[in-house]
PDB file of C-alpha atoms in Angstrom:
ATOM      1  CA  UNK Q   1      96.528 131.336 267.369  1.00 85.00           C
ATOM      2  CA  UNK Q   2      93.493 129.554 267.964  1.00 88.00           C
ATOM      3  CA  UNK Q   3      95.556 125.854 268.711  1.00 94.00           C
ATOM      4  CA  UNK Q   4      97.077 128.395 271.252  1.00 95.00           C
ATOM      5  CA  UNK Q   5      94.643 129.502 272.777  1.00 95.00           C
ATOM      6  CA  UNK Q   6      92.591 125.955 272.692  1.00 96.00           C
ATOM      7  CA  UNK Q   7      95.831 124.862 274.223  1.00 96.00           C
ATOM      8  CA  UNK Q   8      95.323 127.112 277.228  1.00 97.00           C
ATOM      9  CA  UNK Q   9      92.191 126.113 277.510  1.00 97.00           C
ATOM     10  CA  UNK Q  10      92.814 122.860 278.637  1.00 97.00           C
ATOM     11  CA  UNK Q  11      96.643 123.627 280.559  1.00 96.00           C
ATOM     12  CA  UNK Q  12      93.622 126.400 282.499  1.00 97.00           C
ATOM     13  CA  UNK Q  13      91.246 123.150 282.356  1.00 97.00           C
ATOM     14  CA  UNK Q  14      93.626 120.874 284.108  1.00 94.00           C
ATOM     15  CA  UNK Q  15      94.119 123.827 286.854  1.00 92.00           C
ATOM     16  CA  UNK Q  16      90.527 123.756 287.482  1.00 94.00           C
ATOM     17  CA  UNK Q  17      90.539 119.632 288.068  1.00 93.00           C
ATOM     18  CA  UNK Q  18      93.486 119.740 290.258  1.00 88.00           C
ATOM     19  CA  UNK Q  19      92.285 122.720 292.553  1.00 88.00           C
ATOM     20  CA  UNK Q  20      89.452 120.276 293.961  1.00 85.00           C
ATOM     21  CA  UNK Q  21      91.729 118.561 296.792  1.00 81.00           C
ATOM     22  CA  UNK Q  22      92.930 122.250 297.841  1.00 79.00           C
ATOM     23  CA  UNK Q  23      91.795 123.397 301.158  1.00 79.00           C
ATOM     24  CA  UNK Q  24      90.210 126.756 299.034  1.00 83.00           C
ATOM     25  CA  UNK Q  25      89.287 125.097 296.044  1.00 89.00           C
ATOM     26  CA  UNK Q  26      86.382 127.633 294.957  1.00 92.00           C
ATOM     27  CA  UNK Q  27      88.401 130.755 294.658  1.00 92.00           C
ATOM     28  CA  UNK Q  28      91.187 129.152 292.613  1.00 93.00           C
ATOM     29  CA  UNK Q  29      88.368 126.958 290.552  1.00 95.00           C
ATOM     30  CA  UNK Q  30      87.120 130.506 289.091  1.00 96.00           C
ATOM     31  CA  UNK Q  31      90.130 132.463 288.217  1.00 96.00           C
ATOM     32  CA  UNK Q  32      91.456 129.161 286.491  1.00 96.00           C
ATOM     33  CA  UNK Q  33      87.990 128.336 285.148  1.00 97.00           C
ATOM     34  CA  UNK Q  34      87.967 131.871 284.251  1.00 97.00           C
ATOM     35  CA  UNK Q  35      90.928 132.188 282.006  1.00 98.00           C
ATOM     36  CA  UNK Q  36      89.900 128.739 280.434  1.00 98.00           C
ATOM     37  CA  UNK Q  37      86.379 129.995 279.035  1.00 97.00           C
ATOM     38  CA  UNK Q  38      88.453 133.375 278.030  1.00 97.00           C
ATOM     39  CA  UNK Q  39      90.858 131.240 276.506  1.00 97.00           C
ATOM     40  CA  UNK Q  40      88.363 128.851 274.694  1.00 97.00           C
ATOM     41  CA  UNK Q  41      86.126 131.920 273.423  1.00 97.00           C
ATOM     42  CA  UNK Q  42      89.477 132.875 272.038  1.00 96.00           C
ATOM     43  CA  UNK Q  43      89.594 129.423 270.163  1.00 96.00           C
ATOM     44  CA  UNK Q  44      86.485 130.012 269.048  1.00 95.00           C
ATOM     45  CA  UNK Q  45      85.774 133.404 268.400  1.00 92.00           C
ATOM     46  CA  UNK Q  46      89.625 135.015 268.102  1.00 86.00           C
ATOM     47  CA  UNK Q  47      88.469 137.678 269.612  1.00 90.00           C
ATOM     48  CA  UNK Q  48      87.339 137.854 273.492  1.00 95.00           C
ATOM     49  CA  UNK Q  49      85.507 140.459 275.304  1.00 95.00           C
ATOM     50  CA  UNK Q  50      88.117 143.135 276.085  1.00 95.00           C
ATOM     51  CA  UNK Q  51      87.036 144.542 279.607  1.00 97.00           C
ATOM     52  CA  UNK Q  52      86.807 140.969 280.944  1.00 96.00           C
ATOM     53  CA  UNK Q  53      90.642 139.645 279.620  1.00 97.00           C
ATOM     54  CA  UNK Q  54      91.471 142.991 281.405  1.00 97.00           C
ATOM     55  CA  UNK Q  55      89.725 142.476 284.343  1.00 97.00           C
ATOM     56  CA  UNK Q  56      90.896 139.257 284.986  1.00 98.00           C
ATOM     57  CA  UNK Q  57      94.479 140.177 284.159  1.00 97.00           C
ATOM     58  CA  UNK Q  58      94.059 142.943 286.289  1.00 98.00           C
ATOM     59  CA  UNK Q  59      92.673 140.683 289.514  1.00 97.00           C
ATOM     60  CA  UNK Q  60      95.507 137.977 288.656  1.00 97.00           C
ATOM     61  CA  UNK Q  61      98.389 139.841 288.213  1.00 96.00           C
ATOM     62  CA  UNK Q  62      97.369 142.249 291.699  1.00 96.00           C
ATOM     63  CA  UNK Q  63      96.767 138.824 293.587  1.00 95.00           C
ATOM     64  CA  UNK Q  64      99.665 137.308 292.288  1.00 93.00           C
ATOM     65  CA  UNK Q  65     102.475 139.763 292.920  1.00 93.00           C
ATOM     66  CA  UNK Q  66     100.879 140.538 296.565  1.00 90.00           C
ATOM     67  CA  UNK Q  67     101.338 136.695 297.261  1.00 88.00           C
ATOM     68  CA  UNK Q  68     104.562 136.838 295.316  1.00 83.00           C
ATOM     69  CA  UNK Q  69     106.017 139.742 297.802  1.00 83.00           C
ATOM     70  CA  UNK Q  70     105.533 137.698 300.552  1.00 73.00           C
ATOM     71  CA  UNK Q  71     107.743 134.817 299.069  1.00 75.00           C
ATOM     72  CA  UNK Q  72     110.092 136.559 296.865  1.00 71.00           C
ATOM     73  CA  UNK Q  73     113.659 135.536 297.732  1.00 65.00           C
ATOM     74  CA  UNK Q  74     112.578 132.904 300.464  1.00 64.00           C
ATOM     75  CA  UNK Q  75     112.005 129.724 297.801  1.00 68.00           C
ATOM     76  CA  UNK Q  76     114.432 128.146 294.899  1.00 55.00           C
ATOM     77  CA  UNK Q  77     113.225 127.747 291.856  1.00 62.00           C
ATOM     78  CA  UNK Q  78     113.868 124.040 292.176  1.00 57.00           C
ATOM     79  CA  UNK Q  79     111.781 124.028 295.122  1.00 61.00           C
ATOM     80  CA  UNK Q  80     108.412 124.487 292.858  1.00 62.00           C
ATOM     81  CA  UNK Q  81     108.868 121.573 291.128  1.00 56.00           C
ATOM     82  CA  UNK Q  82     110.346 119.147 293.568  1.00 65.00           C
ATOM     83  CA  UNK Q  83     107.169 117.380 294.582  1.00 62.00           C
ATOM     84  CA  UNK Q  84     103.700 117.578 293.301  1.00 59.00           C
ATOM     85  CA  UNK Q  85     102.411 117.749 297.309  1.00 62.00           C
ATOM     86  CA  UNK Q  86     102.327 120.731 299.119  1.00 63.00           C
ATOM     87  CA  UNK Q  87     106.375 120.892 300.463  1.00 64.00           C
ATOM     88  CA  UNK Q  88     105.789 123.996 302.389  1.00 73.00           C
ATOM     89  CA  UNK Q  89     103.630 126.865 302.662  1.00 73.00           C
ATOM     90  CA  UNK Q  90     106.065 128.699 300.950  1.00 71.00           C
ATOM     91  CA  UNK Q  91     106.750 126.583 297.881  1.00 67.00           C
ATOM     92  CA  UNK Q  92     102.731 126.659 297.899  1.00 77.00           C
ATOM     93  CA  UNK Q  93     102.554 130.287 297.853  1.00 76.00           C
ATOM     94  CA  UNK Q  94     104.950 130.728 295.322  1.00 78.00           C
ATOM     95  CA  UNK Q  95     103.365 128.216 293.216  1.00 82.00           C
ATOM     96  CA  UNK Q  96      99.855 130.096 293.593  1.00 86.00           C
ATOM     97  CA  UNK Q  97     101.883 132.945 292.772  1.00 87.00           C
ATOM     98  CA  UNK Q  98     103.163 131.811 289.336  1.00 86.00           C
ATOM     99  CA  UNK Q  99      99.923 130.421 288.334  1.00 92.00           C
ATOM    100  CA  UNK Q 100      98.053 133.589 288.850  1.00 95.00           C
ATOM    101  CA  UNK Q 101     100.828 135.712 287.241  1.00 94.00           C
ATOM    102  CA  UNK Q 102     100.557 133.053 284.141  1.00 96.00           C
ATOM    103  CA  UNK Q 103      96.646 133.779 283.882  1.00 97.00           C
ATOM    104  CA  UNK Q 104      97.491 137.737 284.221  1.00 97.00           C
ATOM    105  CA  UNK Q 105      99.541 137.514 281.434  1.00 97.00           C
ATOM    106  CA  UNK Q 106      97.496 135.212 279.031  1.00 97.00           C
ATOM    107  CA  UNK Q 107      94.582 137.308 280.106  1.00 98.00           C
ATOM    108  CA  UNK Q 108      96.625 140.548 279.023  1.00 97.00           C
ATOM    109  CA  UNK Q 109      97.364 139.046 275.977  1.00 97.00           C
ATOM    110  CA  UNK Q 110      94.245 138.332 274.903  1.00 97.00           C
ATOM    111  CA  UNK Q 111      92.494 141.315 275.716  1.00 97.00           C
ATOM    112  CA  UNK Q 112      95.807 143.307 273.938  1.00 95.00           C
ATOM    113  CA  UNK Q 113      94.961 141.119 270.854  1.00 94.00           C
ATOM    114  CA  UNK Q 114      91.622 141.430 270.680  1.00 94.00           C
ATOM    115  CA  UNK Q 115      91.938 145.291 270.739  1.00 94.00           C
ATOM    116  CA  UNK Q 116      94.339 145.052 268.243  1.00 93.00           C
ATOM    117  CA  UNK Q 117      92.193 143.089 266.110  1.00 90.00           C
ATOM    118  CA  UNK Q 118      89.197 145.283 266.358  1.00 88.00           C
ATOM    119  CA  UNK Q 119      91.247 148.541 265.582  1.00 88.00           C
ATOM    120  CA  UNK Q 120      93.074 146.839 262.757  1.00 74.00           C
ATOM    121  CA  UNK Q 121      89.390 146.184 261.375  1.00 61.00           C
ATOM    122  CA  UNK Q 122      88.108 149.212 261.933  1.00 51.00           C
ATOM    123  CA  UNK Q 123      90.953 150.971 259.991  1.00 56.00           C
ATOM    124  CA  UNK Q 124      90.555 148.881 257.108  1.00 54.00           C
ATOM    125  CA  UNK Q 125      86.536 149.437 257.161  1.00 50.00           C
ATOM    126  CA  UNK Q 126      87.411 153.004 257.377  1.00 51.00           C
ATOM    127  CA  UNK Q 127      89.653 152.922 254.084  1.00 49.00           C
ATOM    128  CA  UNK Q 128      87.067 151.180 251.899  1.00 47.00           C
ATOM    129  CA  UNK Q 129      84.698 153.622 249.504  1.00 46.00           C
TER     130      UNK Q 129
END
């Protein structure tokens, strides 16, 4: 799990570098810089602080399916990974779209894990005399 997560890490990394030619750069820098320091305290750690994975899953996945409704049926799949430049506004949005749902799930994950992990410990504490 951690070469997982320290996997993320850098896929999140890379999102961060390649945001800084984007006309918003700063907003996208912290929700992928975001789920890269989750993911790397995950690395690290295992476990991450619960309310922020959930917090940030919570702001991803909301952003993403709101910019996702306004796409949804109007791009091809192929369409996302036709060119690296921006094709269309569209293809655009439904690439910020997919990111931020990937980050609301990876942040759901973790923050699911981690609570699983600290119950799981808590019931075997419990069971020791």
């Amino acid at each position: 799990m951690r070469i997982l997560s320290a996997g993320m890490a850098a896929v999140f990394a890379l999102g961060v570098i390649v945001q800084y030619n984007d006309p918003d750069p700063l907003r996208w820098m912290l929700v992928y810089g975001a789920a890269c320091a989750l993911s790397c305290w995950a690395a690290v750690q295992r476990s991450v602080p619960i309310l922020a994975a959930s917090a940030l899953g919570l702001v991803a996945l909301v952003w993403g399916l709101s910019l996702e409704a306004g796409v949804y049926g109007r791009v091809m799949p192929a369409e996302l990974v036709e060119a690296w430049e921006m094709k269309d506004e569209r293809v655009e949005t439904a690439r910020e779209a997919g990111g931020l749902l990937i980050v609301g799930a990876w942040a759901f994950f973790l923050a699911g894990r981690s609570w699983y992990l600290r119950s799981g410990s808590a019931r075997t504490d419990q069971s020791r005399p």
